[in-house]
Amino acid sequence: MTVREIEPVPPALSLAAVFLRFLRFGLLAFGGPVAQIAMIRRELVDQDGWMSSARFNRLLAVLQVLPGPEAHELCVHMGMRARGRIGGLLAGLGFMLPGLILMLGIGWAYVALSPVVGLLAGAFLGVQAAVVAVIVRAVCKIGSHILEDRWLWAVAVVGFAATLAGAAFWIVLAAGGAAYVLVRAGRVALAVGVVALAVVAALAMHGLGDGGPVFGQALAQGGDVGAAAMFWTGLKAGLLTFGGAYTAIPYVRADTVGRGLIDDGAFLDGIAFAGVIPAPLVIFCTFVGFVVAGWGGALAMTAGVFAPAFAFSMIFYERLEAVVEDRRLHDGLAGVAAAVVGIIAATSVELGWATLQRAPSMAAAAAIFAGALAVAWAWKSRYAVPAVLAAAAVMGWGVMR
C-alpha cells in the first residue's frame, strides 16, 4: 500500500499579514512575470512551504492557459489558500498596489508636465524604438512556448496577416481556436472551411467599418470618453491576455490608438514606464487610461484589466485544474494562443512603422531598435529591460533632438 504525500498548507496568518506579505512582493516586482513568479516560488514554496513544488507546477501550467497576468493570478490563488476568498482579494490588491500608485503618479506627471515631455521628445523617441524591440523579443519568447507544431505556426501566420489586413481581433481568435480543434480531430478540410468563413466575415466587417487599424490609421471618434468606456476597454484586454501580459497590447491599442484617443508615442511611453517600475506589465493600462480620461479613466481601466485575474482565481478556485484536463478546451486555447502570437507580431510591426514615421532620423531609430533587440535577446537579467530603456533614452536624446 502506498502512502499519499501530505500536501503542505500555508501557516496561520491574519488578513493583515496576508496583505502585507503580498504588498512586499508588489514592492519587489521588478523584471516582468518570469522574475515575479520565481520570487513567489522561492519564498512561498521553497522557503515557507505553502504548497508542494509539484502542485505549484500544475497550478502555474493552468494559469498560463487562462487569460490574465499569471503572477497576479498566482498571488490571488496563494492568498486564497491562506485565508479564503478575502485573503485572495487582499493578496491580489497588495501585489498590484505599488505599481498602481506609481503609475498613477507617472500618468499625472506626464499629462501635467507635457511641455517638459515635449522638450525630451528625442529621449522618448529612443525609448519608444526600444519598447518595440522589447515587444518583438517577447513575441519570439512567447511563440517559442506556444507554437509547438506546424498547424499552430500556420494559425499564427494567418493571424499576423489578418491583423495587418484589418481583421477584427475576435474573428482571428475564434477562427484560430476552432480551426486548431478541428485539425487535432483530423478534420483538416473542415478547418480550412472555418478559415474561409472567417475571411468572409472579416471582409464583411471591414466593409462595415469595424476592422482594426492598419499601420496606425485612426478610426473616427466622437464625443467624450468616460470611465465606463475605459473599463470596457480594460476588461476586453484582461479577458484576452492569453500567454502573458504582452498579449494585452494589441487590444488596448486598437481601442485607444485605433480610435484616435491617444497616439502611438504616448502608448509606447506607457509600456516603457510599466517596464521600469515594480508591477505587472499590464499596469500600462493605468497610464493609458489616465492620458485618455484622467483619474477616473485610469482607475476604471485598471479595474477592467485586473477583474478577470481576480475572477478566474476566486470563482473557479476549486475547479482550475479540472477545467484544463478537457483536451478539447486545451486544443482550443492553444489555437487562440497561436492566433494571439500573430496578433502581437502584427501590432509590433504597426508600432514600429508608426515610430519610424515620427522619428526625425529613421536610421537612428532603426539603430536604437537593433541595439535594444540585441541586448534584450542576449541579457537575461531582471534589470535588462530598465537598462535597455534607459540607454535608449540617452541615445535618443543625443541623436534625435
mmCIF file of C-alpha atoms in Angstrom:
data_model
loop_
_atom_site.group_PDB
_atom_site.id
_atom_site.type_symbol
_atom_site.label_atom_id
_atom_site.label_comp_id
_atom_site.label_asym_id
_atom_site.label_seq_id
_atom_site.Cartn_x
_atom_site.Cartn_y
_atom_site.Cartn_z
ATOM 1 C CA MET A 1 0.000 0.000 0.000
ATOM 2 C CA THR A 2 1.317 3.419 -0.952
ATOM 3 C CA VAL A 3 1.223 6.344 1.381
ATOM 4 C CA ARG A 4 -0.028 9.567 -0.202
ATOM 5 C CA GLU A 5 2.227 12.527 0.289
ATOM 6 C CA ILE A 6 0.588 15.105 2.527
ATOM 7 C CA GLU A 7 0.168 18.427 0.717
ATOM 8 C CA PRO A 8 1.665 21.355 2.670
ATOM 9 C CA VAL A 9 -0.640 24.159 3.776
ATOM 10 C CA PRO A 10 0.131 27.834 4.452
ATOM 11 C CA PRO A 11 0.801 28.898 8.044
ATOM 12 C CA ALA A 12 -1.954 30.579 10.046
ATOM 13 C CA LEU A 13 -1.890 34.267 9.098
ATOM 14 C CA SER A 14 -4.133 37.217 9.845
ATOM 15 C CA LEU A 15 -5.736 39.048 6.930
ATOM 16 C CA ALA A 16 -3.409 41.989 7.593
ATOM 17 C CA ALA A 17 -0.387 39.679 7.444
ATOM 18 C CA VAL A 18 -1.549 38.239 4.108
ATOM 19 C CA PHE A 19 -1.963 41.727 2.664
ATOM 20 C CA LEU A 20 1.452 42.881 3.900
ATOM 21 C CA ARG A 21 3.179 39.748 2.603
ATOM 22 C CA PHE A 22 1.911 40.300 -0.920
ATOM 23 C CA LEU A 23 2.409 44.056 -0.686
ATOM 24 C CA ARG A 24 6.089 43.244 -0.174
ATOM 25 C CA PHE A 25 6.034 41.110 -3.323
ATOM 26 C CA GLY A 26 4.491 44.060 -5.156
ATOM 27 C CA LEU A 27 7.259 46.384 -3.973
ATOM 28 C CA LEU A 28 9.874 43.950 -5.313
ATOM 29 C CA ALA A 29 8.082 43.025 -8.551
ATOM 30 C CA PHE A 30 10.780 44.157 -10.975
ATOM 31 C CA GLY A 31 11.771 42.217 -14.067
ATOM 32 C CA GLY A 32 8.469 41.020 -15.521
ATOM 33 C CA PRO A 33 6.382 37.898 -14.896
ATOM 34 C CA VAL A 34 9.237 35.376 -15.011
ATOM 35 C CA ALA A 35 11.152 37.158 -12.232
ATOM 36 C CA GLN A 36 7.941 37.781 -10.255
ATOM 37 C CA ILE A 37 6.868 34.126 -10.376
ATOM 38 C CA ALA A 38 10.379 32.990 -9.440
ATOM 39 C CA MET A 39 10.305 35.301 -6.399
ATOM 40 C CA ILE A 40 6.923 33.979 -5.252
ATOM 41 C CA ARG A 41 8.028 30.389 -5.741
ATOM 42 C CA ARG A 42 11.287 30.896 -3.867
ATOM 43 C CA GLU A 43 9.633 32.459 -0.820
ATOM 44 C CA LEU A 44 6.265 30.694 -0.562
ATOM 45 C CA VAL A 45 7.135 27.226 -1.888
ATOM 46 C CA ASP A 46 10.850 26.660 -1.323
ATOM 47 C CA GLN A 47 11.255 28.617 1.925
ATOM 48 C CA ASP A 48 7.856 28.702 3.647
ATOM 49 C CA GLY A 49 6.196 25.564 2.231
ATOM 50 C CA TRP A 50 2.776 26.954 1.325
ATOM 51 C CA MET A 51 2.358 24.134 -1.242
ATOM 52 C CA SER A 52 4.433 21.378 -2.818
ATOM 53 C CA SER A 53 6.633 22.078 -5.818
ATOM 54 C CA ALA A 54 4.653 19.601 -7.939
ATOM 55 C CA ARG A 55 1.346 21.307 -7.131
ATOM 56 C CA PHE A 56 2.891 24.710 -7.852
ATOM 57 C CA ASN A 57 3.991 23.481 -11.288
ATOM 58 C CA ARG A 58 0.500 22.187 -12.088
ATOM 59 C CA LEU A 59 -1.091 25.407 -10.878
ATOM 60 C CA LEU A 60 1.252 27.522 -12.981
ATOM 61 C CA ALA A 61 0.506 25.424 -16.070
ATOM 62 C CA VAL A 62 -3.212 26.048 -15.556
ATOM 63 C CA LEU A 63 -2.787 29.793 -15.031
ATOM 64 C CA GLN A 64 -0.668 30.105 -18.175
ATOM 65 C CA VAL A 65 -3.534 28.968 -20.405
ATOM 66 C CA LEU A 66 -6.115 31.201 -18.737
ATOM 67 C CA PRO A 67 -6.471 34.917 -19.532
ATOM 68 C CA GLY A 68 -4.832 37.399 -17.186
ATOM 69 C CA PRO A 69 -1.329 38.123 -15.835
ATOM 70 C CA GLU A 70 -0.027 34.862 -14.340
ATOM 71 C CA ALA A 71 1.949 36.423 -11.484
ATOM 72 C CA HIS A 72 -1.087 38.350 -10.247
ATOM 73 C CA GLU A 73 -3.382 35.328 -10.560
ATOM 74 C CA LEU A 74 -0.801 33.295 -8.663
ATOM 75 C CA CYS A 75 -0.879 35.803 -5.802
ATOM 76 C CA VAL A 76 -4.681 35.667 -5.667
ATOM 77 C CA HIS A 77 -4.618 31.864 -5.601
ATOM 78 C CA MET A 78 -1.976 31.768 -2.864
ATOM 79 C CA GLY A 79 -3.908 34.302 -0.799
ATOM 80 C CA MET A 80 -6.999 32.118 -1.069
ATOM 81 C CA ARG A 81 -5.058 29.103 0.172
ATOM 82 C CA ALA A 82 -4.075 31.145 3.209
ATOM 83 C CA ARG A 83 -7.348 32.903 4.108
ATOM 84 C CA GLY A 84 -10.074 32.083 1.602
ATOM 85 C CA ARG A 85 -11.561 34.490 -0.907
ATOM 86 C CA ILE A 86 -10.972 37.568 1.264
ATOM 87 C CA GLY A 87 -7.343 36.511 1.527
ATOM 88 C CA GLY A 88 -7.173 36.147 -2.253
ATOM 89 C CA LEU A 89 -8.638 39.613 -2.749
ATOM 90 C CA LEU A 90 -6.176 41.169 -0.292
ATOM 91 C CA ALA A 91 -3.216 39.307 -1.807
ATOM 92 C CA GLY A 92 -4.103 40.498 -5.304
ATOM 93 C CA LEU A 93 -4.607 44.077 -4.149
ATOM 94 C CA GLY A 94 -1.339 44.037 -2.218
ATOM 95 C CA PHE A 95 0.615 42.802 -5.227
ATOM 96 C CA MET A 96 -0.790 45.392 -7.641
ATOM 97 C CA LEU A 97 -0.972 48.394 -5.277
ATOM 98 C CA PRO A 98 2.668 49.650 -5.501
ATOM 99 C CA GLY A 99 2.627 49.619 -9.294
ATOM 100 C CA LEU A 100 -0.812 51.234 -9.415
ATOM 101 C CA ILE A 101 0.240 54.131 -7.166
ATOM 102 C CA LEU A 102 3.476 54.660 -9.092
ATOM 103 C CA MET A 103 1.737 54.566 -12.477
ATOM 104 C CA LEU A 104 -0.971 56.992 -11.356
ATOM 105 C CA GLY A 105 1.790 59.405 -10.344
ATOM 106 C CA ILE A 106 3.612 58.892 -13.634
ATOM 107 C CA GLY A 107 0.419 59.430 -15.620
ATOM 108 C CA TRP A 108 -0.346 62.628 -13.737
ATOM 109 C CA ALA A 109 3.190 63.958 -14.261
ATOM 110 C CA TYR A 110 3.141 63.008 -17.959
ATOM 111 C CA VAL A 111 -0.051 64.999 -18.546
ATOM 112 C CA ALA A 112 0.646 67.898 -16.165
ATOM 113 C CA LEU A 113 4.224 68.380 -17.354
ATOM 114 C CA SER A 114 3.552 67.928 -21.065
ATOM 115 C CA PRO A 115 5.804 70.891 -22.045
ATOM 116 C CA VAL A 116 8.728 69.139 -20.356
ATOM 117 C CA VAL A 117 7.808 65.908 -22.126
ATOM 118 C CA GLY A 118 7.960 67.856 -25.384
ATOM 119 C CA LEU A 119 11.475 69.076 -24.611
ATOM 120 C CA LEU A 120 12.523 65.460 -24.068
ATOM 121 C CA ALA A 121 10.982 64.272 -27.340
ATOM 122 C CA GLY A 122 14.241 62.762 -28.573
ATOM 123 C CA ALA A 123 14.676 60.704 -25.418
ATOM 124 C CA PHE A 124 11.095 59.462 -25.594
ATOM 125 C CA LEU A 125 11.506 58.513 -29.269
ATOM 126 C CA GLY A 126 14.581 56.495 -28.352
ATOM 127 C CA VAL A 127 12.633 54.727 -25.621
ATOM 128 C CA GLN A 128 9.741 54.047 -27.998
ATOM 129 C CA ALA A 129 12.080 52.384 -30.506
ATOM 130 C CA ALA A 130 13.484 50.238 -27.696
ATOM 131 C CA VAL A 131 9.993 49.290 -26.492
ATOM 132 C CA VAL A 132 9.177 47.957 -29.958
ATOM 133 C CA ALA A 133 12.340 45.836 -29.715
ATOM 134 C CA VAL A 134 11.276 44.523 -26.300
ATOM 135 C CA ILE A 135 7.858 43.592 -27.724
ATOM 136 C CA VAL A 136 9.491 41.786 -30.664
ATOM 137 C CA ARG A 137 11.666 39.844 -28.228
ATOM 138 C CA ALA A 138 8.572 38.972 -26.194
ATOM 139 C CA VAL A 139 6.768 37.732 -29.321
ATOM 140 C CA CYS A 140 9.660 35.385 -30.077
ATOM 141 C CA LYS A 141 9.782 34.139 -26.498
ATOM 142 C CA ILE A 142 6.025 33.602 -26.272
ATOM 143 C CA GLY A 143 5.990 31.934 -29.681
ATOM 144 C CA SER A 144 8.741 29.502 -28.710
ATOM 145 C CA HIS A 145 6.487 28.147 -25.951
ATOM 146 C CA ILE A 146 3.183 28.211 -27.838
ATOM 147 C CA LEU A 147 3.954 27.283 -31.471
ATOM 148 C CA GLU A 148 4.654 23.596 -30.910
ATOM 149 C CA ASP A 149 3.664 22.233 -34.338
ATOM 150 C CA ARG A 150 3.232 23.351 -37.947
ATOM 151 C CA TRP A 151 -0.506 23.915 -37.558
ATOM 152 C CA LEU A 152 -0.005 26.344 -34.690
ATOM 153 C CA TRP A 153 2.599 28.129 -36.809
ATOM 154 C CA ALA A 154 0.011 28.318 -39.603
ATOM 155 C CA VAL A 155 -2.550 29.817 -37.220
ATOM 156 C CA ALA A 156 0.000 32.423 -36.089
ATOM 157 C CA VAL A 157 0.975 33.356 -39.659
ATOM 158 C CA VAL A 158 -2.658 33.694 -40.744
ATOM 159 C CA GLY A 159 -3.384 35.738 -37.612
ATOM 160 C CA PHE A 160 -0.439 38.015 -38.417
ATOM 161 C CA ALA A 161 -1.610 38.623 -41.985
ATOM 162 C CA ALA A 162 -5.246 39.035 -40.982
ATOM 163 C CA THR A 163 -4.392 41.622 -38.325
ATOM 164 C CA LEU A 164 -2.313 43.685 -40.745
ATOM 165 C CA ALA A 165 -5.211 43.476 -43.195
ATOM 166 C CA GLY A 166 -7.518 44.978 -40.578
ATOM 167 C CA ALA A 167 -9.500 41.908 -39.449
ATOM 168 C CA ALA A 168 -11.330 42.235 -36.143
ATOM 169 C CA PHE A 169 -9.475 40.506 -33.316
ATOM 170 C CA TRP A 170 -12.455 38.433 -32.215
ATOM 171 C CA ILE A 171 -12.694 36.858 -35.670
ATOM 172 C CA VAL A 172 -8.990 35.985 -35.704
ATOM 173 C CA LEU A 173 -9.127 34.468 -32.214
ATOM 174 C CA ALA A 174 -12.323 32.477 -32.776
ATOM 175 C CA ALA A 175 -11.138 31.134 -36.125
ATOM 176 C CA GLY A 176 -7.725 30.189 -34.731
ATOM 177 C CA GLY A 177 -9.205 28.278 -31.811
ATOM 178 C CA ALA A 178 -11.875 26.483 -33.867
ATOM 179 C CA ALA A 179 -9.510 25.601 -36.718
ATOM 180 C CA TYR A 180 -6.929 24.041 -34.423
ATOM 181 C CA VAL A 181 -9.552 21.963 -32.592
ATOM 182 C CA LEU A 182 -10.712 20.600 -35.957
ATOM 183 C CA VAL A 183 -7.165 19.904 -37.160
ATOM 184 C CA ARG A 184 -6.380 17.986 -33.973
ATOM 185 C CA ALA A 185 -9.543 15.965 -34.566
ATOM 186 C CA GLY A 186 -8.324 15.070 -38.083
ATOM 187 C CA ARG A 187 -10.872 17.269 -39.879
ATOM 188 C CA VAL A 188 -8.478 19.433 -41.871
ATOM 189 C CA ALA A 189 -10.924 20.186 -44.690
ATOM 190 C CA LEU A 190 -13.479 21.496 -42.218
ATOM 191 C CA ALA A 191 -10.762 23.599 -40.564
ATOM 192 C CA VAL A 192 -9.979 25.170 -43.941
ATOM 193 C CA GLY A 193 -13.679 25.893 -44.328
ATOM 194 C CA VAL A 194 -13.732 27.653 -40.952
ATOM 195 C CA VAL A 195 -10.803 29.835 -42.007
ATOM 196 C CA ALA A 196 -12.523 30.655 -45.310
ATOM 197 C CA LEU A 197 -15.710 31.591 -43.451
ATOM 198 C CA ALA A 198 -13.649 33.782 -41.124
ATOM 199 C CA VAL A 199 -12.126 35.565 -44.130
ATOM 200 C CA VAL A 200 -15.609 36.289 -45.494
ATOM 201 C CA ALA A 201 -16.743 37.564 -42.082
ATOM 202 C CA ALA A 202 -13.647 39.745 -41.731
ATOM 203 C CA LEU A 203 -14.171 41.263 -45.176
ATOM 204 C CA ALA A 204 -17.814 41.959 -44.368
ATOM 205 C CA MET A 205 -16.975 43.550 -41.006
ATOM 206 C CA HIS A 206 -14.191 45.592 -42.581
ATOM 207 C CA GLY A 207 -16.587 46.820 -45.232
ATOM 208 C CA LEU A 208 -18.940 47.950 -42.466
ATOM 209 C CA GLY A 209 -16.112 49.902 -40.832
ATOM 210 C CA ASP A 210 -15.480 47.549 -37.916
ATOM 211 C CA GLY A 211 -11.986 46.484 -38.843
ATOM 212 C CA GLY A 212 -8.823 47.060 -36.896
ATOM 213 C CA PRO A 213 -6.318 49.839 -37.524
ATOM 214 C CA VAL A 214 -3.858 49.289 -40.347
ATOM 215 C CA PHE A 215 -0.443 50.857 -39.746
ATOM 216 C CA GLY A 216 -1.795 53.320 -37.226
ATOM 217 C CA GLN A 217 -4.758 54.697 -39.208
ATOM 218 C CA ALA A 218 -7.181 56.179 -36.672
ATOM 219 C CA LEU A 219 -10.862 55.379 -36.714
ATOM 220 C CA ALA A 220 -13.287 58.236 -36.388
ATOM 221 C CA GLN A 221 -14.148 59.025 -32.795
ATOM 222 C CA GLY A 222 -16.666 61.434 -31.449
ATOM 223 C CA GLY A 223 -17.699 62.585 -28.008
ATOM 224 C CA ASP A 224 -16.011 62.377 -24.651
ATOM 225 C CA VAL A 225 -14.661 59.133 -23.271
ATOM 226 C CA GLY A 226 -15.981 58.177 -19.849
ATOM 227 C CA ALA A 227 -14.938 55.739 -17.165
ATOM 228 C CA ALA A 228 -17.371 53.080 -18.409
ATOM 229 C CA ALA A 229 -15.732 53.034 -21.842
ATOM 230 C CA MET A 230 -12.274 52.735 -20.303
ATOM 231 C CA PHE A 231 -13.459 49.916 -18.033
ATOM 232 C CA TRP A 232 -14.801 48.045 -21.061
ATOM 233 C CA THR A 233 -11.508 48.506 -22.923
ATOM 234 C CA GLY A 234 -9.580 47.168 -19.942
ATOM 235 C CA LEU A 235 -11.994 44.273 -19.441
ATOM 236 C CA LYS A 236 -11.652 43.145 -23.053
ATOM 237 C CA ALA A 237 -7.880 43.230 -22.729
ATOM 238 C CA GLY A 238 -7.992 41.334 -19.441
ATOM 239 C CA LEU A 239 -10.200 38.616 -20.917
ATOM 240 C CA LEU A 240 -7.946 38.106 -23.942
ATOM 241 C CA THR A 241 -4.464 38.105 -22.393
ATOM 242 C CA PHE A 242 -3.601 34.514 -23.272
ATOM 243 C CA GLY A 243 0.124 33.764 -22.997
ATOM 244 C CA GLY A 244 1.232 36.692 -20.847
ATOM 245 C CA ALA A 245 0.743 40.394 -20.277
ATOM 246 C CA TYR A 246 2.198 41.404 -23.652
ATOM 247 C CA THR A 247 -0.907 39.994 -25.295
ATOM 248 C CA ALA A 248 -2.957 42.868 -23.847
ATOM 249 C CA ILE A 249 -1.064 45.358 -26.014
ATOM 250 C CA PRO A 250 -2.922 44.807 -29.334
ATOM 251 C CA TYR A 251 -6.392 45.006 -27.797
ATOM 252 C CA VAL A 252 -5.720 48.142 -25.763
ATOM 253 C CA ARG A 253 -4.045 49.784 -28.750
ATOM 254 C CA ALA A 254 -6.985 49.006 -31.042
ATOM 255 C CA ASP A 255 -9.461 50.614 -28.636
ATOM 256 C CA THR A 256 -7.341 53.686 -27.857
ATOM 257 C CA VAL A 257 -4.794 54.462 -30.567
ATOM 258 C CA GLY A 258 -7.093 52.958 -33.191
ATOM 259 C CA ARG A 259 -9.875 55.344 -32.166
ATOM 260 C CA GLY A 260 -7.721 58.432 -32.004
ATOM 261 C CA LEU A 261 -7.809 58.731 -28.202
ATOM 262 C CA ILE A 262 -4.026 58.568 -27.744
ATOM 263 C CA ASP A 263 -1.113 58.442 -30.170
ATOM 264 C CA ASP A 264 1.351 55.603 -30.604
ATOM 265 C CA GLY A 265 4.124 57.611 -28.964
ATOM 266 C CA ALA A 266 2.279 58.068 -25.675
ATOM 267 C CA PHE A 267 1.070 54.463 -25.841
ATOM 268 C CA LEU A 268 4.654 53.189 -26.126
ATOM 269 C CA ASP A 269 5.732 55.540 -23.335
ATOM 270 C CA GLY A 270 3.187 53.848 -21.076
ATOM 271 C CA ILE A 271 4.606 50.405 -21.866
ATOM 272 C CA ALA A 272 8.105 51.744 -21.175
ATOM 273 C CA PHE A 273 7.095 53.131 -17.777
ATOM 274 C CA ALA A 274 5.465 49.796 -16.906
ATOM 275 C CA GLY A 275 8.740 48.063 -17.704
ATOM 276 C CA VAL A 276 10.798 50.021 -15.182
ATOM 277 C CA ILE A 277 8.532 50.016 -12.113
ATOM 278 C CA PRO A 278 7.691 47.100 -9.788
ATOM 279 C CA ALA A 279 4.389 45.958 -11.272
ATOM 280 C CA PRO A 280 2.726 43.525 -13.667
ATOM 281 C CA LEU A 281 3.263 44.804 -17.218
ATOM 282 C CA VAL A 282 -0.490 45.280 -17.750
ATOM 283 C CA ILE A 283 -0.254 48.263 -15.396
ATOM 284 C CA PHE A 284 0.486 50.231 -18.580
ATOM 285 C CA CYS A 285 -3.314 50.283 -18.917
ATOM 286 C CA THR A 286 -3.438 52.621 -15.906
ATOM 287 C CA PHE A 287 -1.223 55.083 -17.763
ATOM 288 C CA VAL A 288 -3.272 54.829 -20.960
ATOM 289 C CA GLY A 289 -6.489 55.350 -19.013
ATOM 290 C CA PHE A 290 -5.052 58.428 -17.302
ATOM 291 C CA VAL A 291 -3.842 60.039 -20.524
ATOM 292 C CA VAL A 292 -7.200 59.404 -22.199
ATOM 293 C CA ALA A 293 -9.653 60.170 -19.373
ATOM 294 C CA GLY A 294 -7.834 61.335 -16.244
ATOM 295 C CA TRP A 295 -8.097 59.813 -12.782
ATOM 296 C CA GLY A 296 -11.453 58.154 -13.405
ATOM 297 C CA GLY A 297 -10.302 56.633 -16.679
ATOM 298 C CA ALA A 298 -7.107 55.312 -15.087
ATOM 299 C CA LEU A 299 -8.893 53.619 -12.198
ATOM 300 C CA ALA A 300 -11.692 52.267 -14.392
ATOM 301 C CA MET A 301 -9.311 50.785 -16.949
ATOM 302 C CA THR A 302 -7.180 49.258 -14.201
ATOM 303 C CA ALA A 303 -10.268 47.676 -12.644
ATOM 304 C CA GLY A 304 -11.293 46.268 -16.012
ATOM 305 C CA VAL A 305 -7.968 44.706 -16.909
ATOM 306 C CA PHE A 306 -7.448 43.112 -13.482
ATOM 307 C CA ALA A 307 -11.050 41.938 -12.977
ATOM 308 C CA PRO A 308 -10.596 38.641 -14.896
ATOM 309 C CA ALA A 309 -7.428 37.836 -12.935
ATOM 310 C CA PHE A 310 -9.387 38.133 -9.692
ATOM 311 C CA ALA A 311 -12.488 36.412 -11.059
ATOM 312 C CA PHE A 312 -10.878 33.317 -12.574
ATOM 313 C CA SER A 313 -8.797 32.636 -9.481
ATOM 314 C CA MET A 314 -11.546 33.353 -6.935
ATOM 315 C CA ILE A 315 -14.623 31.929 -8.651
ATOM 316 C CA PHE A 316 -13.009 28.842 -10.170
ATOM 317 C CA TYR A 317 -10.555 28.178 -7.349
ATOM 318 C CA GLU A 318 -11.677 24.577 -6.773
ATOM 319 C CA ARG A 319 -12.023 23.753 -10.476
ATOM 320 C CA LEU A 320 -8.941 25.300 -12.106
ATOM 321 C CA GLU A 321 -7.015 22.069 -12.560
ATOM 322 C CA ALA A 322 -10.062 20.030 -13.635
ATOM 323 C CA VAL A 323 -11.059 22.572 -16.292
ATOM 324 C CA VAL A 324 -7.791 22.281 -18.185
ATOM 325 C CA GLU A 325 -7.952 18.469 -18.238
ATOM 326 C CA ASP A 326 -10.563 18.754 -21.032
ATOM 327 C CA ARG A 327 -8.491 18.087 -24.168
ATOM 328 C CA ARG A 328 -10.867 19.965 -26.459
ATOM 329 C CA LEU A 329 -10.592 23.057 -24.298
ATOM 330 C CA HIS A 330 -6.808 22.693 -24.249
ATOM 331 C CA ASP A 331 -6.669 22.499 -28.061
ATOM 332 C CA GLY A 332 -8.981 25.484 -28.413
ATOM 333 C CA LEU A 333 -6.875 27.577 -26.039
ATOM 334 C CA ALA A 334 -3.722 26.522 -27.903
ATOM 335 C CA GLY A 335 -5.228 27.743 -31.174
ATOM 336 C CA VAL A 336 -6.312 31.021 -29.600
ATOM 337 C CA ALA A 337 -2.844 31.495 -28.102
ATOM 338 C CA ALA A 338 -1.222 30.888 -31.507
ATOM 339 C CA ALA A 339 -3.518 33.489 -33.069
ATOM 340 C CA VAL A 340 -2.505 35.889 -30.291
ATOM 341 C CA VAL A 341 1.165 35.432 -31.241
ATOM 342 C CA GLY A 342 0.312 36.530 -34.775
ATOM 343 C CA ILE A 343 -1.700 39.494 -33.499
ATOM 344 C CA ILE A 344 1.142 40.710 -31.258
ATOM 345 C CA ALA A 345 3.641 40.305 -34.107
ATOM 346 C CA ALA A 346 1.426 42.395 -36.386
ATOM 347 C CA THR A 347 0.998 45.017 -33.677
ATOM 348 C CA SER A 348 4.775 45.256 -33.240
ATOM 349 C CA VAL A 349 5.065 45.932 -36.990
ATOM 350 C CA GLU A 350 2.422 48.658 -36.768
ATOM 351 C CA LEU A 351 4.085 50.239 -33.732
ATOM 352 C CA GLY A 352 7.500 50.063 -35.384
ATOM 353 C CA TRP A 353 6.190 51.705 -38.532
ATOM 354 C CA ALA A 354 4.499 54.469 -36.545
ATOM 355 C CA THR A 355 7.712 55.097 -34.580
ATOM 356 C CA LEU A 356 9.790 55.331 -37.763
ATOM 357 C CA GLN A 357 7.339 57.851 -39.212
ATOM 358 C CA ARG A 358 7.667 60.109 -36.149
ATOM 359 C CA ALA A 359 11.446 59.877 -35.867
ATOM 360 C CA PRO A 360 13.468 62.771 -37.367
ATOM 361 C CA SER A 361 16.060 60.168 -38.372
ATOM 362 C CA MET A 362 14.796 56.755 -39.458
ATOM 363 C CA ALA A 363 18.356 55.446 -39.476
ATOM 364 C CA ALA A 364 18.893 56.468 -35.847
ATOM 365 C CA ALA A 365 15.577 54.949 -34.759
ATOM 366 C CA ALA A 366 16.393 51.718 -36.597
ATOM 367 C CA ALA A 367 19.846 51.605 -34.984
ATOM 368 C CA ILE A 368 18.377 52.047 -31.491
ATOM 369 C CA PHE A 369 15.826 49.332 -32.242
ATOM 370 C CA ALA A 370 18.513 46.918 -33.454
ATOM 371 C CA GLY A 371 20.773 47.591 -30.486
ATOM 372 C CA ALA A 372 17.934 47.235 -27.995
ATOM 373 C CA LEU A 373 16.803 43.975 -29.603
ATOM 374 C CA ALA A 374 20.324 42.538 -29.468
ATOM 375 C CA VAL A 375 20.774 43.423 -25.792
ATOM 376 C CA ALA A 376 17.275 42.242 -24.813
ATOM 377 C CA TRP A 377 17.942 38.956 -26.605
ATOM 378 C CA ALA A 378 21.324 38.318 -25.005
ATOM 379 C CA TRP A 379 20.878 39.729 -21.486
ATOM 380 C CA LYS A 380 18.670 37.583 -19.252
ATOM 381 C CA SER A 381 18.810 39.742 -16.094
ATOM 382 C CA ARG A 382 15.621 41.072 -14.466
ATOM 383 C CA TYR A 383 17.170 44.518 -14.924
ATOM 384 C CA ALA A 384 17.690 44.102 -18.674
ATOM 385 C CA VAL A 385 14.543 45.974 -19.750
ATOM 386 C CA PRO A 386 15.058 49.016 -17.469
ATOM 387 C CA ALA A 387 18.711 49.215 -18.537
ATOM 388 C CA VAL A 388 17.840 48.949 -22.235
ATOM 389 C CA LEU A 389 15.176 51.654 -21.956
ATOM 390 C CA ALA A 390 17.492 53.991 -20.037
ATOM 391 C CA ALA A 391 20.264 53.554 -22.606
ATOM 392 C CA ALA A 392 17.781 54.121 -25.445
ATOM 393 C CA ALA A 393 16.603 57.355 -23.807
ATOM 394 C CA VAL A 394 20.183 58.640 -23.670
ATOM 395 C CA MET A 395 20.834 57.642 -27.283
ATOM 396 C CA GLY A 396 17.562 59.169 -28.452
ATOM 397 C CA TRP A 397 18.338 62.416 -26.643
ATOM 398 C CA GLY A 398 21.723 62.504 -28.338
ATOM 399 C CA VAL A 399 20.740 61.741 -31.929
ATOM 400 C CA MET A 400 17.027 62.589 -32.366
ATOM 401 C CA ARG A 401 16.619 66.032 -30.792
#
